[in-house]
GROMACS .gro file of C-alpha atoms in nm:
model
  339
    1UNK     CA    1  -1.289  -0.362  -1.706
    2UNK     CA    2  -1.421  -0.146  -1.394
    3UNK     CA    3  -1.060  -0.031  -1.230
    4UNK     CA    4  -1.213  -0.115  -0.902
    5UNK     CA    5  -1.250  -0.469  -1.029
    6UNK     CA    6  -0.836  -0.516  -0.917
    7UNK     CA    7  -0.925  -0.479  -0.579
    8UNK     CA    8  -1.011  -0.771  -0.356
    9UNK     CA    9  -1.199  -0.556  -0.121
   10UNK     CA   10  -1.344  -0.210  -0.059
   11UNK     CA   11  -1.108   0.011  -0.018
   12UNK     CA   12  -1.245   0.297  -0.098
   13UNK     CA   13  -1.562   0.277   0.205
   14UNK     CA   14  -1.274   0.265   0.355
   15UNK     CA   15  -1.087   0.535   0.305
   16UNK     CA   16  -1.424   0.754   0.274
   17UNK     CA   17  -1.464   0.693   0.666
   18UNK     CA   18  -1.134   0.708   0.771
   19UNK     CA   19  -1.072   0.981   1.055
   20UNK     CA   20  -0.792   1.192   0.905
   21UNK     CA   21  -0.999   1.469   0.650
   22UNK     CA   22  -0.750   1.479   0.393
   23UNK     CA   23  -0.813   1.147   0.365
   24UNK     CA   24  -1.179   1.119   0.259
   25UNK     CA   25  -1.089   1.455   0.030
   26UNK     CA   26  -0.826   1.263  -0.216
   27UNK     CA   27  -1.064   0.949  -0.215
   28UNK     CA   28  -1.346   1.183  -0.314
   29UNK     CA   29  -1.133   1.353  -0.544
   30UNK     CA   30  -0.883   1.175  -0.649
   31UNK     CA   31  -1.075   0.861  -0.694
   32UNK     CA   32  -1.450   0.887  -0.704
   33UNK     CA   33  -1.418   1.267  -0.919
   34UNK     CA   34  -1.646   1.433  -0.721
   35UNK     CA   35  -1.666   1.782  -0.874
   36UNK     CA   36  -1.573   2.092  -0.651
   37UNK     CA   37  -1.924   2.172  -0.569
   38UNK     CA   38  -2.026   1.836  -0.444
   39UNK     CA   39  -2.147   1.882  -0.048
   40UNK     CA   40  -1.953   1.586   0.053
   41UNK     CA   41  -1.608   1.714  -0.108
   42UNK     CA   42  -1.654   2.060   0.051
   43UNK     CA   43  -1.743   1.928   0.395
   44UNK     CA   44  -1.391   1.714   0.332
   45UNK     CA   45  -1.230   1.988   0.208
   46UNK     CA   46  -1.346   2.254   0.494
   47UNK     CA   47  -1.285   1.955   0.755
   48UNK     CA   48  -0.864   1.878   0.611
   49UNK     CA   49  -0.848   2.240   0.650
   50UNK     CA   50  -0.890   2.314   1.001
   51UNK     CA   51  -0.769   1.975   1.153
   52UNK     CA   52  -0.606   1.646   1.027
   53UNK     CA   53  -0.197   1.643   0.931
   54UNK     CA   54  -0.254   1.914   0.719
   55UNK     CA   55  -0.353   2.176   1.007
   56UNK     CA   56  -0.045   2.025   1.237
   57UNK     CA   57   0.196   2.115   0.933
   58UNK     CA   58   0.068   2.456   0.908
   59UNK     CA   59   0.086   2.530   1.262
   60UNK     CA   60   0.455   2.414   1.313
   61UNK     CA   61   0.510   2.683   1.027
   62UNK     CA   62   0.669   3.042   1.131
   63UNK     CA   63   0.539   3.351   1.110
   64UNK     CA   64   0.781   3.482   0.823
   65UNK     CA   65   0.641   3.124   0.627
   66UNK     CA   66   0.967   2.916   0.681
   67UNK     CA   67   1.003   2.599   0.858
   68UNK     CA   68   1.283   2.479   1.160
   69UNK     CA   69   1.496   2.701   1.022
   70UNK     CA   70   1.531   3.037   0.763
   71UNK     CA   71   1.670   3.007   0.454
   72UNK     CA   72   1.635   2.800   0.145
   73UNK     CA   73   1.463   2.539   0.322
   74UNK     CA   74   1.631   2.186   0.249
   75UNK     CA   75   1.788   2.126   0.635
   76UNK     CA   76   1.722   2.030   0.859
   77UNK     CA   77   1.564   1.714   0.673
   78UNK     CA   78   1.248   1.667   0.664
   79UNK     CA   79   1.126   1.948   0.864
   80UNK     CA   80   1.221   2.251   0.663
   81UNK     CA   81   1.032   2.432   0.417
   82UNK     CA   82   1.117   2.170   0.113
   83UNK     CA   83   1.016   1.924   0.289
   84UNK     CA   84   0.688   2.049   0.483
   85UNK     CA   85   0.545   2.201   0.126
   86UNK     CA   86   0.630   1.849  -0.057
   87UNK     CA   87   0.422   1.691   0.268
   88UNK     CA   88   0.143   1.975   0.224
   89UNK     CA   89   0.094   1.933  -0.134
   90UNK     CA   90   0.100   1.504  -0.085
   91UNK     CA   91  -0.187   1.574   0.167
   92UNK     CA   92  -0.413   1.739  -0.070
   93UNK     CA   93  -0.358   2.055   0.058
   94UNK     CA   94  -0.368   2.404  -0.160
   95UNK     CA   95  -0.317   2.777  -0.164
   96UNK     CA   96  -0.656   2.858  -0.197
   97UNK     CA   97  -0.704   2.646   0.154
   98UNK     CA   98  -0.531   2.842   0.385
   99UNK     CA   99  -0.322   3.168   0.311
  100UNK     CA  100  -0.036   3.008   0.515
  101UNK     CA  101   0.054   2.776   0.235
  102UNK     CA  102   0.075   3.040  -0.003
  103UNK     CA  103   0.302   3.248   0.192
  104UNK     CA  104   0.527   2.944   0.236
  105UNK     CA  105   0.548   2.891  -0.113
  106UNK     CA  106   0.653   3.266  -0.202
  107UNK     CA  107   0.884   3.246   0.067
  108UNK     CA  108   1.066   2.984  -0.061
  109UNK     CA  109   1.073   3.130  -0.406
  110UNK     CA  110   1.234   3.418  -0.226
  111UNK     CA  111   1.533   3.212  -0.064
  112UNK     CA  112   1.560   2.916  -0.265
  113UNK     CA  113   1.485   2.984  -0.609
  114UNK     CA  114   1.780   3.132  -0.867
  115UNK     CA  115   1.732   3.437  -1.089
  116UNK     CA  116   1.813   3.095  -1.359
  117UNK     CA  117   1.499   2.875  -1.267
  118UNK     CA  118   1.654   2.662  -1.073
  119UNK     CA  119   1.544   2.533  -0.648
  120UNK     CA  120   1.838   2.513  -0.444
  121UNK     CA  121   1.937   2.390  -0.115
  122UNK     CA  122   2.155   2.619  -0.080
  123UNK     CA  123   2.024   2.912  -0.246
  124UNK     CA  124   2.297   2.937  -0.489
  125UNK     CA  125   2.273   2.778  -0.843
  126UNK     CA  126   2.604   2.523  -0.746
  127UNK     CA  127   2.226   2.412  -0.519
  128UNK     CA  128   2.040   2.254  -0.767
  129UNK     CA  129   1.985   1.874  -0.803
  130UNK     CA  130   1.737   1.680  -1.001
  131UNK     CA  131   1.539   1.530  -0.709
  132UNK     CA  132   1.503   1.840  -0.572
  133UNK     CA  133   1.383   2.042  -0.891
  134UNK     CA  134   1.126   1.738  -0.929
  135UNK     CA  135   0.995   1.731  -0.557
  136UNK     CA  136   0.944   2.127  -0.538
  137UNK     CA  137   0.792   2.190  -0.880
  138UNK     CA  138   0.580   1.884  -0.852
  139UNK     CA  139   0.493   2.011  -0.472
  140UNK     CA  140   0.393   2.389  -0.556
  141UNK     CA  141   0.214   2.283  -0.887
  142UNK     CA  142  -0.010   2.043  -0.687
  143UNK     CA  143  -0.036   2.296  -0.430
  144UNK     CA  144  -0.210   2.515  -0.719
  145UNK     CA  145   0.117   2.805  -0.734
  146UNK     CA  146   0.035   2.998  -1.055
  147UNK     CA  147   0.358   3.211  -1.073
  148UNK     CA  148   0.610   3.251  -1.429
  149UNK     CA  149   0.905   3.191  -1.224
  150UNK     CA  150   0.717   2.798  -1.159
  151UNK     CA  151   0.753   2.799  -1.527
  152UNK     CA  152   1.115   2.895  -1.547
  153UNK     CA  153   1.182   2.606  -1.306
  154UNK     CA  154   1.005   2.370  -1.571
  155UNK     CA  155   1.217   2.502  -1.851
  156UNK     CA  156   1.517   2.486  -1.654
  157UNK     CA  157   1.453   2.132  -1.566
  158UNK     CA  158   1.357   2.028  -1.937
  159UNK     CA  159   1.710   2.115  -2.039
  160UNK     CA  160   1.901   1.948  -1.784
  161UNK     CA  161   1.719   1.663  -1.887
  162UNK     CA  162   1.715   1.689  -2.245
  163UNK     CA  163   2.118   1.884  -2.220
  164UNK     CA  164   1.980   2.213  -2.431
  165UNK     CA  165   2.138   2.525  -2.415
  166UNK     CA  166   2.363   2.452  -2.086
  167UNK     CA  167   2.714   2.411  -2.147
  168UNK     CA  168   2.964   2.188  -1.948
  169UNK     CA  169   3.034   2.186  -1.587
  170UNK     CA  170   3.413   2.336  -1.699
  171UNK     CA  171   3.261   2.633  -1.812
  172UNK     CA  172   3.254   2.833  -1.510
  173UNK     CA  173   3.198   3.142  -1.715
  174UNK     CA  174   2.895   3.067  -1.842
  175UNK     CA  175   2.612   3.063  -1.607
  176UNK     CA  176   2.378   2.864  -1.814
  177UNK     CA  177   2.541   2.549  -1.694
  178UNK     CA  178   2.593   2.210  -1.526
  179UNK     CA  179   2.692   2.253  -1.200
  180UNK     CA  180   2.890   2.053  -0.919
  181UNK     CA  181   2.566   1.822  -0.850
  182UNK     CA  182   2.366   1.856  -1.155
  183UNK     CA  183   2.652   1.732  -1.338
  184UNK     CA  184   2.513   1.617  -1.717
  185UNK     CA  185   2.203   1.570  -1.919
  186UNK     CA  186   1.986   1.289  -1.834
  187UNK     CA  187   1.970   1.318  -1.450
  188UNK     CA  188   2.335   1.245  -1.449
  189UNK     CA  189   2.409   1.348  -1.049
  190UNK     CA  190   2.757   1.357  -0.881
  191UNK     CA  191   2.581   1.202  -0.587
  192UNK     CA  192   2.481   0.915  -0.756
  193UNK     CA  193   2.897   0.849  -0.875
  194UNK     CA  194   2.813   1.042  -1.179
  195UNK     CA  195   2.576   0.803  -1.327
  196UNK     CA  196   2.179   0.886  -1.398
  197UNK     CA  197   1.986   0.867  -1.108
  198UNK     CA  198   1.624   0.684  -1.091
  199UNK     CA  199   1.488   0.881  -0.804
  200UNK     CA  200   1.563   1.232  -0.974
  201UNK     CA  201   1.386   1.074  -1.271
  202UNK     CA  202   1.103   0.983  -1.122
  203UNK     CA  203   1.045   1.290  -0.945
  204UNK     CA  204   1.124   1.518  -1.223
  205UNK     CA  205   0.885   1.298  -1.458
  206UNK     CA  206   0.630   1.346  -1.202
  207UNK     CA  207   0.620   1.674  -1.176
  208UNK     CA  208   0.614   1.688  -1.571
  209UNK     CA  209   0.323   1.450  -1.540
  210UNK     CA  210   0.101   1.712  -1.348
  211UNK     CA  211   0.195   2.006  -1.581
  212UNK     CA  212  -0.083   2.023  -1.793
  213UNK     CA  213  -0.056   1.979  -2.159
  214UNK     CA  214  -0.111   2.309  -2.309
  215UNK     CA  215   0.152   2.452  -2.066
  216UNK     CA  216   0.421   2.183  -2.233
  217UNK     CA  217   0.666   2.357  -2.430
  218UNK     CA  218   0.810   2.181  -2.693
  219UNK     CA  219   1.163   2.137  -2.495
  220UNK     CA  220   0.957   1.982  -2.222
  221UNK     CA  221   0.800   1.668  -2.436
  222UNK     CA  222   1.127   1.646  -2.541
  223UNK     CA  223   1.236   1.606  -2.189
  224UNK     CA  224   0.928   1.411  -2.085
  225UNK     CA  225   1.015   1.131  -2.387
  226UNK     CA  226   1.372   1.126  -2.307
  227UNK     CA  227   1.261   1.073  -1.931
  228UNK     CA  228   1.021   0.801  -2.006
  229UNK     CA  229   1.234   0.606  -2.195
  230UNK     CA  230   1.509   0.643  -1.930
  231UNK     CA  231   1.248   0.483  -1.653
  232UNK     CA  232   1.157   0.208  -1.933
  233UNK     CA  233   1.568   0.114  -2.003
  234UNK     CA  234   1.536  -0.109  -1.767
  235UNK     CA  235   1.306  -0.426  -1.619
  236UNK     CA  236   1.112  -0.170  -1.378
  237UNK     CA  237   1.027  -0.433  -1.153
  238UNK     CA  238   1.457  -0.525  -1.142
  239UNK     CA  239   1.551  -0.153  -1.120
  240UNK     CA  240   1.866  -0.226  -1.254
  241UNK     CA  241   1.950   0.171  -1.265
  242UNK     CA  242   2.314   0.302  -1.208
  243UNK     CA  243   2.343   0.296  -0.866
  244UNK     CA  244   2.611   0.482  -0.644
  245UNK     CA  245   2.827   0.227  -0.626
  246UNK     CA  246   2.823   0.089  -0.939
  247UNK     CA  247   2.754  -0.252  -0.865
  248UNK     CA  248   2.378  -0.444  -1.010
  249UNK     CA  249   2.245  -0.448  -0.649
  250UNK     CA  250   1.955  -0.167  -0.650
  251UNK     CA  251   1.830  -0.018  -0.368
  252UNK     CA  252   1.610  -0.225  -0.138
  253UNK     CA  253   1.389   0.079  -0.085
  254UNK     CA  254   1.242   0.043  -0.465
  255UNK     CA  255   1.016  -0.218  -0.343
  256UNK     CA  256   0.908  -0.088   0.002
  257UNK     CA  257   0.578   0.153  -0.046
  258UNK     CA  258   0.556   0.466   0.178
  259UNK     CA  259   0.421   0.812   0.293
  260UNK     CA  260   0.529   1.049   0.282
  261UNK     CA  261   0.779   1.036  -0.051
  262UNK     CA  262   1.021   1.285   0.042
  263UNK     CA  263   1.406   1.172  -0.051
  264UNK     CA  264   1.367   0.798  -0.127
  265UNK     CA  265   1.227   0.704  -0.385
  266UNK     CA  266   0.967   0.337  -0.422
  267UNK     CA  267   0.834   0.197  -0.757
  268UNK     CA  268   0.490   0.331  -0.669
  269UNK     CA  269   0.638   0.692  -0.731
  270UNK     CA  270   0.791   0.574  -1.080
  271UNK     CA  271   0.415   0.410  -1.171
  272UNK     CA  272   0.255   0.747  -1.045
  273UNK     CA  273   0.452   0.925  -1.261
  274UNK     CA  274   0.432   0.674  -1.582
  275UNK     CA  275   0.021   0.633  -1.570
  276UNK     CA  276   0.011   1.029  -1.514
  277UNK     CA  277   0.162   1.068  -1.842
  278UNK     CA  278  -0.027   0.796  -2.043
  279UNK     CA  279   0.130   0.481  -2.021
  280UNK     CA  280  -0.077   0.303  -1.799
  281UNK     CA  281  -0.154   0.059  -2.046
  282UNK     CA  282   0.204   0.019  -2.207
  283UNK     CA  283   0.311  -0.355  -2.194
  284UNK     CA  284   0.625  -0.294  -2.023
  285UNK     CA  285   0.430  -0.132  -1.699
  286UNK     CA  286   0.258  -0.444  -1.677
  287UNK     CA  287   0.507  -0.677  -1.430
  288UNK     CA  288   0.483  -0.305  -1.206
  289UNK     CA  289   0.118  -0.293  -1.235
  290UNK     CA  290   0.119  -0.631  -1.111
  291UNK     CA  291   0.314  -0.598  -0.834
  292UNK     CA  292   0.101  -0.305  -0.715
  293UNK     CA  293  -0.180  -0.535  -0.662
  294UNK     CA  294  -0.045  -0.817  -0.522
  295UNK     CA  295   0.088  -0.593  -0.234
  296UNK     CA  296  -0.299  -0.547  -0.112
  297UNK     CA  297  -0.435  -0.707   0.135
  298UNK     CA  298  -0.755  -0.928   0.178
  299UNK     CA  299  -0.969  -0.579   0.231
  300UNK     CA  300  -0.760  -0.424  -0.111
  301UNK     CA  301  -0.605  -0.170   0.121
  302UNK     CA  302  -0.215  -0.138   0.095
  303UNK     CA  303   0.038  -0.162   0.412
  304UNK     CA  304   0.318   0.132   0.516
  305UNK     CA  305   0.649  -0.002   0.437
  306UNK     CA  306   0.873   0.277   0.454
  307UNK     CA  307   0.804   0.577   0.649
  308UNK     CA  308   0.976   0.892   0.817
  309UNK     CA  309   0.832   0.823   1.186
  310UNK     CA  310   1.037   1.101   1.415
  311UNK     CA  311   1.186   1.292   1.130
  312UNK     CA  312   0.913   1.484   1.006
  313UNK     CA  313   0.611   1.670   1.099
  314UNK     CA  314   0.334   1.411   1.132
  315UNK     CA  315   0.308   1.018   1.207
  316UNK     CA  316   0.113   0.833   0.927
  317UNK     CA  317   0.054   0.477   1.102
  318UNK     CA  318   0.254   0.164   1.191
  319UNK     CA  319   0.465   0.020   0.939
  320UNK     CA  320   0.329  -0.333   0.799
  321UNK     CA  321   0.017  -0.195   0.882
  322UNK     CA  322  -0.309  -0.106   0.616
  323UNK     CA  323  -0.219   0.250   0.577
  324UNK     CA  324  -0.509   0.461   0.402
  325UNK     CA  325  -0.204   0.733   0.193
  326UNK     CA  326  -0.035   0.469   0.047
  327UNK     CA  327  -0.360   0.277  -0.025
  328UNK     CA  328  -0.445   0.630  -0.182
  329UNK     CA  329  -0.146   0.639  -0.408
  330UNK     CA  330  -0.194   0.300  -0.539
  331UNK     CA  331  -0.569   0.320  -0.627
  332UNK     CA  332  -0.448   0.661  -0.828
  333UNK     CA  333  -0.245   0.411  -0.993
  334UNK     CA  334  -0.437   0.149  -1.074
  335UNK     CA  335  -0.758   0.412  -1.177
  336UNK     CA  336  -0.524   0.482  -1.451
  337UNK     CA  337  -0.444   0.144  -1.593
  338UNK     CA  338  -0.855   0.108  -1.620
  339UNK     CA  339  -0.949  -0.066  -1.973
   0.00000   0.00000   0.00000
C-alpha cells in the first residue's frame, strides 16, 4: 500500500507551498526523493539558505562560531552551540550550505569534544551523557561533518551502550571509563536515579540510525541491537521506562509531538529512530504507528504539542496548531512503514 494512502488529506501540497524554505526542501527531499539536481530542490535549497529559520540561526551565531556564550556549548539552554547545531541540522541545513555551519561544528569539536570521543557539556570527560552524545553526533552527521574524530564519538558511544572496554565508575585511574553521569552500560544515567534512560536511548539510536551501514563497526550493531531491544522492553505506546523517580508514571511529554527535539524526548523521536533502522514493519511498532496517524488532522497535517517558544532561536507556530516540522517528522515516519 502507497504510504501516502495513511493520510486523510494532502499534506504534502501542503508543505510544498508553505512559506518557510526549509520547509518545501525536507518535503522535496525527505519525502518526494527529489534527487540533488532537480530545479525545484535547488531553488528550495538556495531559498532555506539565505532566509527562513535557518538564516536567523546562523546570524545569531558569533564570529569565532559559538553561540550566547564560549565554551563547550551546552548553557545557556537552548541557545548555545549544542543546541543551535541540533536546531540547524533538524532544519535541513548542511556544511556545504553555508561555511558558517561548518565553522560551528569545528568549533565545537574544539571545546567540547575529549581527546576520548566523547561531547561534553563541560568540556571535560566527567561531561558526557547519553542524550547528549546522541543529539550532537546525530546533529553533525545530518549536518554532513566528515571528520575521524565524528567516528571516535560513535565508537565511544557503542561501548557505553554495549559496556566494552570501559571499566567502572570506581576506577578513577583508568580513563577509559564510566563517569559521574554516564554511570553504566545501557544508558544507565545518574540523572535518571541510576536507572536506563529512554530519551538517551532514543537519541543515541537515532544517531546510529543515520550512520550509514558500511561505516557500522561491528561494536556498533552490537550497540544498535542492544539499543533496539531496550526501546522494544517495553509497551512503546505505555513507556513504562525507569523513570527518575522510580515510580510507573512516565513522563507526560512521551505523547506530546514537537519541534524542535532538543532535551525532551516524544514517541515520534523513538519511531524516527526505530523505522530508520528497519523496523518499520515489526509488529510491536504497530500500536506507535497507529498512534502517529490518529494524531492528524482532517487535512493529514499534524499539530505542535510541545515546543520551546522563548527559549531558543526561532518560533515554529502555535501550539495545538497544524504545524508543517512536526507534520514533516511524521510523514518520514510513516514513508517508512510503506508495504
Amino acid at each position: 500500500m502507497p504510504w501516502q494512502d495513511q493520510l486523510k488529506g494532502d499534506a504534502i501540497a501542503w508543505l510544498l507551498e508553505y512559506p518557510s524554505p526549509d520547509v518545501r526542501y525536507r518535503a522535496l527531499r525527505d519525502l518526494l526523493d527529489r534527487p540533488a539536481d532537480d530545479p525545484q530542490l535547488a531553488a528550495a535549497y538556495q531559498a532555506a539558505s539565505g532566509g527562513g529559520p535557518i538564516a536567523a540561526v546562523l546570524d545569531e551565531m558569533q564570529p569565532q562560531g559559538y553561540w550566547a556564550r564560549p565554551g563547550p556549548g551546552y548553557n545557556p539552554k537552548y541557545r548555545a552551540t549544542v543546541w543551535a547545531l541540533t536546531l540547524l541540522a533538524q532544519l535541513g541545513a548542511s556544511v556545504e550550505m553555508d561555511a558558517r555551519i561548518r565553522q560551528a561544528c569545528q568549533y565545537l569539536f574544539e571545546h567540547a569534544f575529549t581527546p576520548l570521543g566523547q561531547f561534553s557539556s563541560n568540556g571535560s570527560p566527567s561531561g558526557t551523557i547519553d542524550c547528549l552524545q546522541g543529539n550532537l553526533c546525530w546533529a553533525l552527521t545530518a549536518l554532513g561533518i566528515d571528520d575521524p574524530r565524528l567516528d571516535q564519538a560513535y565508537e565511544w558511544m557503542a561501548r557505553t551502550v554495549t559496556g566494552e572496554g570501559l571499566a567502572p565508575v570506581g576506577e578513577r585511574s583508568n580513563p577509559m571509563r564510566f563517569y559521574t553521569y554516564k554511570h553504566g552500560p545501557l544508558f544507565t544515567c545518574s540523572a535518571n536515579n541510576y536507572q536506563p534512560c529512554a530519551w538517551g536511548a532514543a537519541k543515541g539510536m537515532l544517531a546510529f540510525s543515520v550512520l550509514p551501514a558500511s561505516q557500522r563497526t561491528p561494536l556498533i550493531d552490537r550497540a544498535i541491537h542492544a539499543g533496539v531491544e531496550f526501546l522494544f522492553s517495553v509497551d512503546l505506546m505505555k513507556a513504562t521506562y525507569p523513570t527518575r523517580l522510580g515510580d510507573d508514571k512516565p513522563n507526560r511529554d512521551w505523547w506530546k509531538f514537537g519541534f524542535p527535539v532538543f532535551y525532551i524526548t516524544d514517541l515520534l523521536q523513538i519511531g524516527e529512530a526505530l523505522a530508520n533502522l528497519g523496523y518499520a514493519a515489526d509488529p510491536r511498532m504497530a500500536g506507535l504507528l497507529d498512534f502517529i496517524r490518529q494524531k492528524q488532522d482532517a487535512d493529514g497535517r499534524w499539530p505542535l504539542e510541545f515546543d520551546y517558544s522563548g527559549k531558543t532561536w526561532c518560533e515554529f507556530g502555535e501550539k495545538k496548531q497544524a504545524n508543517p516540522w512536526v507534520t514533516l517528522r511524521a510523514l518520514r515516519v510513516l514513508k517508512k512503514s510503506e508495504v
